[in-house]
Amino acid sequence: MGAKRAEKIKDRAVGASVITTFIDQSRGLGAIIKISCETDFVSRNETFQQLATRVCEVAAGISSKQLEKVNVEQVLESELPEEGLKVKELIQQNIGKLGENIVLKDAAGINLGIEGEESHKKAIAGYVHGASVPGGTSGKIASLLVLNVDSESKAATNNPEFTKFSKRLAQQVVGYKPLFIQEKEFQEAQSKVVTSSSGECSQIFSNPLDKQTVLLNQEYMFGGEGISTVEDALSLSGKAQNISLAIDSVAWFDSES
């Protein structure tokens, strides 16, 4: 029934989206997806958001050991052992229930596959803005952030101060939407050239470096004594916790773009 309904309305526009995150710190899994339906009313529906969470869990499970985009078709074709369905079939079921077209638009994730000894070397953090319920994992804008942690203590990433700081970094990503982590990444992109049909070369970026597109250069939105930039915050937080911290990778999605 859901499949028939899905086929009938598959060409209907999907103008309302939610961004959903999933993190399982114990297994080193994390994902972020953008999933769309037709109306804001359905996007706030509990059934729709439960679907988004389930799809996000699958995306995390099939991700690589680096935080990067996950092929949407691969997610849709993935099996759900508990439900005895593929993801695309679960979506079809929900189309039947909710009466609106539903489309998985984008996905990114990381599956560290960590075991015991290495479990404290990396940490995954996330932040959701505009959640329909307090503390919810689906909202209008969200981010996922991976930290490299250099520490001899396995308890370092379980420290409440570490958890608070890593979540603030993820919130920084949502607030400022960086395109690069380090300045050298921007400079490398800026120096790339493209060849036009006439054989002439021109720089992709002609504007001066905009520090607000580089995460480490951004003004740290939570401030603090001796803290001006995100890089300052990383350094001082690491010293306070007797660890060395570095941002490995970030991903963010916006429901409006």
mmCIF file of C-alpha atoms in Angstrom:
data_model
loop_
_atom_site.group_PDB
_atom_site.id
_atom_site.type_symbol
_atom_site.label_atom_id
_atom_site.label_comp_id
_atom_site.label_asym_id
_atom_site.label_seq_id
_atom_site.Cartn_x
_atom_site.Cartn_y
_atom_site.Cartn_z
ATOM 1 C CA MET A 1 0.000 0.000 0.000
ATOM 2 C CA GLY A 2 2.835 2.357 0.907
ATOM 3 C CA ALA A 3 4.689 1.475 -2.291
ATOM 4 C CA LYS A 4 1.620 2.238 -4.404
ATOM 5 C CA ARG A 5 1.112 5.536 -2.624
ATOM 6 C CA ALA A 6 4.814 6.391 -3.013
ATOM 7 C CA GLU A 7 4.712 5.686 -6.748
ATOM 8 C CA LYS A 8 1.600 7.805 -7.174
ATOM 9 C CA ILE A 9 3.021 10.910 -5.474
ATOM 10 C CA LYS A 10 6.757 10.525 -6.201
ATOM 11 C CA ASP A 11 6.844 13.660 -8.360
ATOM 12 C CA ARG A 12 5.235 15.927 -5.785
ATOM 13 C CA ALA A 13 7.534 18.690 -4.516
ATOM 14 C CA VAL A 14 9.071 18.280 -1.075
ATOM 15 C CA GLY A 15 9.458 21.759 0.398
ATOM 16 C CA ALA A 16 9.924 21.006 4.098
ATOM 17 C CA SER A 17 13.083 19.423 5.481
ATOM 18 C CA VAL A 18 14.581 18.368 8.794
ATOM 19 C CA ILE A 19 18.213 17.794 9.630
ATOM 20 C CA THR A 20 18.742 14.808 11.905
ATOM 21 C CA THR A 21 21.825 13.647 13.777
ATOM 22 C CA PHE A 22 22.715 10.341 15.379
ATOM 23 C CA ILE A 23 25.729 9.618 17.601
ATOM 24 C CA ASP A 24 26.705 6.381 19.302
ATOM 25 C CA GLN A 25 29.895 7.360 21.092
ATOM 26 C CA SER A 26 30.533 3.870 22.468
ATOM 27 C CA ARG A 27 30.792 2.385 18.975
ATOM 28 C CA GLY A 28 32.296 5.441 17.304
ATOM 29 C CA LEU A 29 29.292 5.979 15.043
ATOM 30 C CA GLY A 30 27.817 9.257 13.891
ATOM 31 C CA ALA A 31 25.704 10.572 11.027
ATOM 32 C CA ILE A 32 23.766 13.583 9.834
ATOM 33 C CA ILE A 33 21.026 13.518 7.194
ATOM 34 C CA LYS A 34 18.653 15.837 5.404
ATOM 35 C CA ILE A 35 15.244 14.312 4.775
ATOM 36 C CA SER A 36 12.306 16.136 3.208
ATOM 37 C CA CYS A 37 8.514 15.961 3.034
ATOM 38 C CA GLU A 38 5.863 18.283 1.650
ATOM 39 C CA THR A 39 4.751 20.350 4.648
ATOM 40 C CA ASP A 40 6.135 21.719 7.904
ATOM 41 C CA PHE A 41 3.223 20.058 9.692
ATOM 42 C CA VAL A 42 4.420 16.578 8.714
ATOM 43 C CA SER A 43 8.092 17.470 9.241
ATOM 44 C CA ARG A 44 7.263 18.067 12.922
ATOM 45 C CA ASN A 45 5.265 14.835 13.170
ATOM 46 C CA GLU A 46 6.680 12.296 15.630
ATOM 47 C CA THR A 47 6.347 9.449 13.116
ATOM 48 C CA PHE A 48 8.329 11.383 10.515
ATOM 49 C CA GLN A 49 11.068 12.259 13.001
ATOM 50 C CA GLN A 50 11.298 8.649 14.186
ATOM 51 C CA LEU A 51 11.795 7.663 10.547
ATOM 52 C CA ALA A 52 14.534 10.287 10.204
ATOM 53 C CA THR A 53 16.348 8.904 13.248
ATOM 54 C CA ARG A 54 16.169 5.337 11.950
ATOM 55 C CA VAL A 55 17.525 6.368 8.550
ATOM 56 C CA CYS A 56 20.296 8.334 10.254
ATOM 57 C CA GLU A 57 21.326 5.267 12.278
ATOM 58 C CA VAL A 58 21.668 3.288 9.052
ATOM 59 C CA ALA A 59 23.752 6.024 7.431
ATOM 60 C CA ALA A 60 26.130 5.905 10.392
ATOM 61 C CA GLY A 61 26.471 2.139 10.170
ATOM 62 C CA ILE A 62 27.547 2.145 6.514
ATOM 63 C CA SER A 63 29.863 5.147 6.777
ATOM 64 C CA SER A 64 33.648 5.030 6.394
ATOM 65 C CA LYS A 65 36.274 5.796 9.049
ATOM 66 C CA GLN A 66 36.382 9.416 7.892
ATOM 67 C CA LEU A 67 33.526 11.880 8.233
ATOM 68 C CA GLU A 68 32.325 12.278 4.658
ATOM 69 C CA LYS A 69 29.271 12.160 2.410
ATOM 70 C CA VAL A 70 27.373 8.877 2.263
ATOM 71 C CA ASN A 71 25.770 7.816 -1.013
ATOM 72 C CA VAL A 72 22.016 8.300 -0.652
ATOM 73 C CA GLU A 73 21.182 5.328 -2.884
ATOM 74 C CA GLN A 74 23.377 3.114 -0.736
ATOM 75 C CA VAL A 75 21.452 4.208 2.346
ATOM 76 C CA LEU A 76 18.110 3.533 0.635
ATOM 77 C CA GLU A 77 19.182 0.038 -0.417
ATOM 78 C CA SER A 78 20.464 -0.891 3.060
ATOM 79 C CA GLU A 79 18.696 -3.651 4.958
ATOM 80 C CA LEU A 80 16.965 -3.107 8.294
ATOM 81 C CA PRO A 81 17.197 -6.504 10.046
ATOM 82 C CA GLU A 82 14.803 -5.553 12.864
ATOM 83 C CA GLU A 83 12.098 -4.428 10.451
ATOM 84 C CA GLY A 84 12.836 -6.981 7.725
ATOM 85 C CA LEU A 85 12.837 -4.147 5.177
ATOM 86 C CA LYS A 86 15.144 -1.989 3.143
ATOM 87 C CA VAL A 87 15.343 1.692 4.082
ATOM 88 C CA LYS A 88 13.509 2.676 0.903
ATOM 89 C CA GLU A 89 10.663 0.308 1.840
ATOM 90 C CA LEU A 90 10.442 1.810 5.333
ATOM 91 C CA ILE A 91 10.172 5.240 3.738
ATOM 92 C CA GLN A 92 7.409 3.950 1.460
ATOM 93 C CA GLN A 93 5.527 2.657 4.501
ATOM 94 C CA ASN A 94 5.716 6.097 6.082
ATOM 95 C CA ILE A 95 4.551 7.746 2.863
ATOM 96 C CA GLY A 96 1.481 5.535 3.149
ATOM 97 C CA LYS A 97 0.947 6.542 6.786
ATOM 98 C CA LEU A 98 1.580 10.263 6.426
ATOM 99 C CA GLY A 99 0.177 10.833 2.933
ATOM 100 C CA GLU A 100 3.106 12.948 1.740
ATOM 101 C CA ASN A 101 6.074 12.376 -0.509
ATOM 102 C CA ILE A 102 9.297 11.770 1.472
ATOM 103 C CA VAL A 103 12.781 12.064 -0.012
ATOM 104 C CA LEU A 104 16.196 11.464 1.536
ATOM 105 C CA LYS A 105 18.201 14.415 0.228
ATOM 106 C CA ASP A 106 21.666 14.112 1.739
ATOM 107 C CA ALA A 107 23.750 12.163 4.236
ATOM 108 C CA ALA A 108 27.173 12.203 5.832
ATOM 109 C CA GLY A 109 28.637 10.023 8.510
ATOM 110 C CA ILE A 110 31.541 8.356 10.232
ATOM 111 C CA ASN A 111 32.032 4.800 11.463
ATOM 112 C CA LEU A 112 35.302 4.642 13.347
ATOM 113 C CA GLY A 113 34.994 0.946 14.074
ATOM 114 C CA ILE A 114 36.912 1.639 17.268
ATOM 115 C CA GLU A 115 37.744 -1.086 19.713
ATOM 116 C CA GLY A 116 38.885 -0.719 23.339
ATOM 117 C CA GLU A 117 42.403 0.659 23.186
ATOM 118 C CA GLU A 118 41.672 3.383 20.648
ATOM 119 C CA SER A 119 38.251 4.436 21.928
ATOM 120 C CA HIS A 120 39.582 7.619 23.571
ATOM 121 C CA LYS A 121 41.578 8.899 20.566
ATOM 122 C CA LYS A 122 38.617 10.407 18.708
ATOM 123 C CA ALA A 123 35.286 11.836 19.764
ATOM 124 C CA ILE A 124 32.138 12.741 17.852
ATOM 125 C CA ALA A 125 29.960 15.693 18.827
ATOM 126 C CA GLY A 126 26.778 17.107 17.382
ATOM 127 C CA TYR A 127 24.427 20.034 17.728
ATOM 128 C CA VAL A 128 20.866 20.583 16.517
ATOM 129 C CA HIS A 129 19.281 24.028 16.209
ATOM 130 C CA GLY A 130 15.542 24.533 15.974
ATOM 131 C CA ALA A 131 14.493 21.134 17.321
ATOM 132 C CA SER A 132 10.731 20.704 17.613
ATOM 133 C CA VAL A 133 11.176 19.210 21.094
ATOM 134 C CA PRO A 134 13.828 20.190 23.696
ATOM 135 C CA GLY A 135 16.892 18.015 23.299
ATOM 136 C CA GLY A 136 15.571 16.532 20.055
ATOM 137 C CA THR A 137 17.867 15.185 17.361
ATOM 138 C CA SER A 138 15.956 16.714 14.427
ATOM 139 C CA GLY A 139 15.860 20.420 13.647
ATOM 140 C CA LYS A 140 16.398 23.111 11.036
ATOM 141 C CA ILE A 141 20.212 23.222 11.103
ATOM 142 C CA ALA A 142 22.604 20.686 12.590
ATOM 143 C CA SER A 143 26.241 19.718 12.639
ATOM 144 C CA LEU A 144 28.555 16.800 13.293
ATOM 145 C CA LEU A 145 32.143 17.337 14.425
ATOM 146 C CA VAL A 146 35.019 14.906 14.976
ATOM 147 C CA LEU A 147 37.832 15.705 17.390
ATOM 148 C CA ASN A 148 41.289 14.130 17.561
ATOM 149 C CA VAL A 149 42.209 13.613 21.203
ATOM 150 C CA ASP A 150 45.806 13.052 22.268
ATOM 151 C CA SER A 151 45.610 11.694 25.792
ATOM 152 C CA GLU A 152 46.883 8.731 27.761
ATOM 153 C CA SER A 153 43.686 8.680 29.764
ATOM 154 C CA LYS A 154 40.814 6.604 28.448
ATOM 155 C CA ALA A 155 38.481 8.698 30.582
ATOM 156 C CA ALA A 156 39.375 11.960 28.807
ATOM 157 C CA THR A 157 36.454 11.904 26.373
ATOM 158 C CA ASN A 158 33.994 10.978 29.139
ATOM 159 C CA ASN A 159 34.829 14.067 31.172
ATOM 160 C CA PRO A 160 31.794 16.404 31.521
ATOM 161 C CA GLU A 161 33.990 19.406 30.653
ATOM 162 C CA PHE A 162 35.135 17.685 27.465
ATOM 163 C CA THR A 163 31.552 16.837 26.512
ATOM 164 C CA LYS A 164 30.423 20.420 27.118
ATOM 165 C CA PHE A 165 33.287 21.898 25.096
ATOM 166 C CA SER A 166 32.913 19.519 22.149
ATOM 167 C CA LYS A 167 29.191 20.292 21.951
ATOM 168 C CA ARG A 168 29.998 24.010 21.964
ATOM 169 C CA LEU A 169 32.327 23.485 19.017
ATOM 170 C CA ALA A 170 29.509 21.734 17.152
ATOM 171 C CA GLN A 171 27.239 24.679 18.023
ATOM 172 C CA GLN A 172 29.905 27.037 16.667
ATOM 173 C CA VAL A 173 29.723 25.171 13.354
ATOM 174 C CA VAL A 174 25.947 25.625 13.211
ATOM 175 C CA GLY A 175 26.232 29.312 14.077
ATOM 176 C CA TYR A 176 29.012 30.229 11.654
ATOM 177 C CA LYS A 177 28.756 27.532 8.941
ATOM 178 C CA PRO A 178 32.477 27.223 8.136
ATOM 179 C CA LEU A 179 33.681 26.046 4.750
ATOM 180 C CA PHE A 180 37.187 25.171 5.926
ATOM 181 C CA ILE A 181 38.794 24.062 9.190
ATOM 182 C CA GLN A 182 42.257 25.583 8.750
ATOM 183 C CA GLU A 183 43.421 28.673 6.901
ATOM 184 C CA LYS A 184 45.798 26.628 4.743
ATOM 185 C CA GLU A 185 42.825 24.712 3.312
ATOM 186 C CA PHE A 186 41.275 27.965 2.123
ATOM 187 C CA GLN A 187 44.584 29.151 0.713
ATOM 188 C CA GLU A 188 45.005 25.902 -1.199
ATOM 189 C CA ALA A 189 41.502 26.260 -2.642
ATOM 190 C CA GLN A 190 42.162 29.913 -3.424
ATOM 191 C CA SER A 191 45.300 29.104 -5.376
ATOM 192 C CA LYS A 192 43.678 26.501 -7.616
ATOM 193 C CA VAL A 193 43.150 27.525 -11.208
ATOM 194 C CA VAL A 194 40.647 26.574 -13.834
ATOM 195 C CA THR A 195 41.180 26.577 -17.570
ATOM 196 C CA SER A 196 38.547 28.334 -19.638
ATOM 197 C CA SER A 197 37.517 27.288 -23.113
ATOM 198 C CA SER A 198 39.932 29.878 -24.510
ATOM 199 C CA GLY A 199 42.821 28.338 -22.602
ATOM 200 C CA GLU A 200 43.162 31.238 -20.163
ATOM 201 C CA CYS A 201 43.520 30.567 -16.459
ATOM 202 C CA SER A 202 41.844 32.432 -13.647
ATOM 203 C CA GLN A 203 41.699 32.003 -9.886
ATOM 204 C CA ILE A 204 38.614 30.323 -8.484
ATOM 205 C CA PHE A 205 38.646 32.768 -5.561
ATOM 206 C CA SER A 206 39.486 36.370 -6.330
ATOM 207 C CA ASN A 207 38.435 37.865 -2.963
ATOM 208 C CA PRO A 208 40.811 38.225 0.000
ATOM 209 C CA LEU A 209 40.710 35.491 2.625
ATOM 210 C CA ASP A 210 37.492 35.697 4.623
ATOM 211 C CA LYS A 211 38.338 34.481 8.109
ATOM 212 C CA GLN A 212 34.709 33.742 8.859
ATOM 213 C CA THR A 213 34.780 30.782 6.450
ATOM 214 C CA VAL A 214 37.706 29.197 8.345
ATOM 215 C CA LEU A 215 36.578 27.516 11.562
ATOM 216 C CA LEU A 216 39.805 27.953 13.552
ATOM 217 C CA ASN A 217 39.947 31.655 12.652
ATOM 218 C CA GLN A 218 36.363 32.385 13.668
ATOM 219 C CA GLU A 219 35.544 34.396 16.760
ATOM 220 C CA TYR A 220 34.698 31.874 19.472
ATOM 221 C CA MET A 221 31.039 32.539 20.140
ATOM 222 C CA PHE A 222 31.205 31.601 23.830
ATOM 223 C CA GLY A 223 34.108 33.923 24.671
ATOM 224 C CA GLY A 224 36.218 33.440 27.768
ATOM 225 C CA GLU A 225 39.330 34.947 29.310
ATOM 226 C CA GLY A 226 42.229 34.901 26.890
ATOM 227 C CA ILE A 227 40.028 33.450 24.139
ATOM 228 C CA SER A 228 39.464 35.271 20.874
ATOM 229 C CA THR A 229 39.215 32.542 18.234
ATOM 230 C CA VAL A 230 38.152 28.906 18.042
ATOM 231 C CA GLU A 231 41.835 28.003 17.832
ATOM 232 C CA ASP A 232 42.422 29.786 21.155
ATOM 233 C CA ALA A 233 39.517 27.891 22.711
ATOM 234 C CA LEU A 234 40.898 24.537 21.518
ATOM 235 C CA SER A 235 44.313 25.266 22.952
ATOM 236 C CA LEU A 236 43.132 26.532 26.332
ATOM 237 C CA SER A 237 40.507 23.830 26.782
ATOM 238 C CA GLY A 238 43.096 21.177 26.000
ATOM 239 C CA LYS A 239 45.526 22.603 28.542
ATOM 240 C CA ALA A 240 42.817 22.804 31.196
ATOM 241 C CA GLN A 241 41.984 19.139 30.658
ATOM 242 C CA ASN A 242 45.619 18.054 30.217
ATOM 243 C CA ILE A 243 44.976 16.798 26.695
ATOM 244 C CA SER A 244 45.772 17.900 23.150
ATOM 245 C CA LEU A 245 42.782 18.638 20.924
ATOM 246 C CA ALA A 246 42.450 19.119 17.166
ATOM 247 C CA ILE A 247 39.401 19.345 14.933
ATOM 248 C CA ASP A 248 39.544 16.449 12.487
ATOM 249 C CA SER A 249 36.450 17.125 10.364
ATOM 250 C CA VAL A 250 33.014 18.745 10.358
ATOM 251 C CA ALA A 251 29.749 18.429 8.468
ATOM 252 C CA TRP A 252 26.665 20.612 8.616
ATOM 253 C CA PHE A 253 23.341 20.702 6.793
ATOM 254 C CA ASP A 254 20.754 23.473 6.624
ATOM 255 C CA SER A 255 17.110 22.685 5.905
ATOM 256 C CA GLU A 256 16.772 25.951 3.987
ATOM 257 C CA SER A 257 19.540 25.260 1.489
#
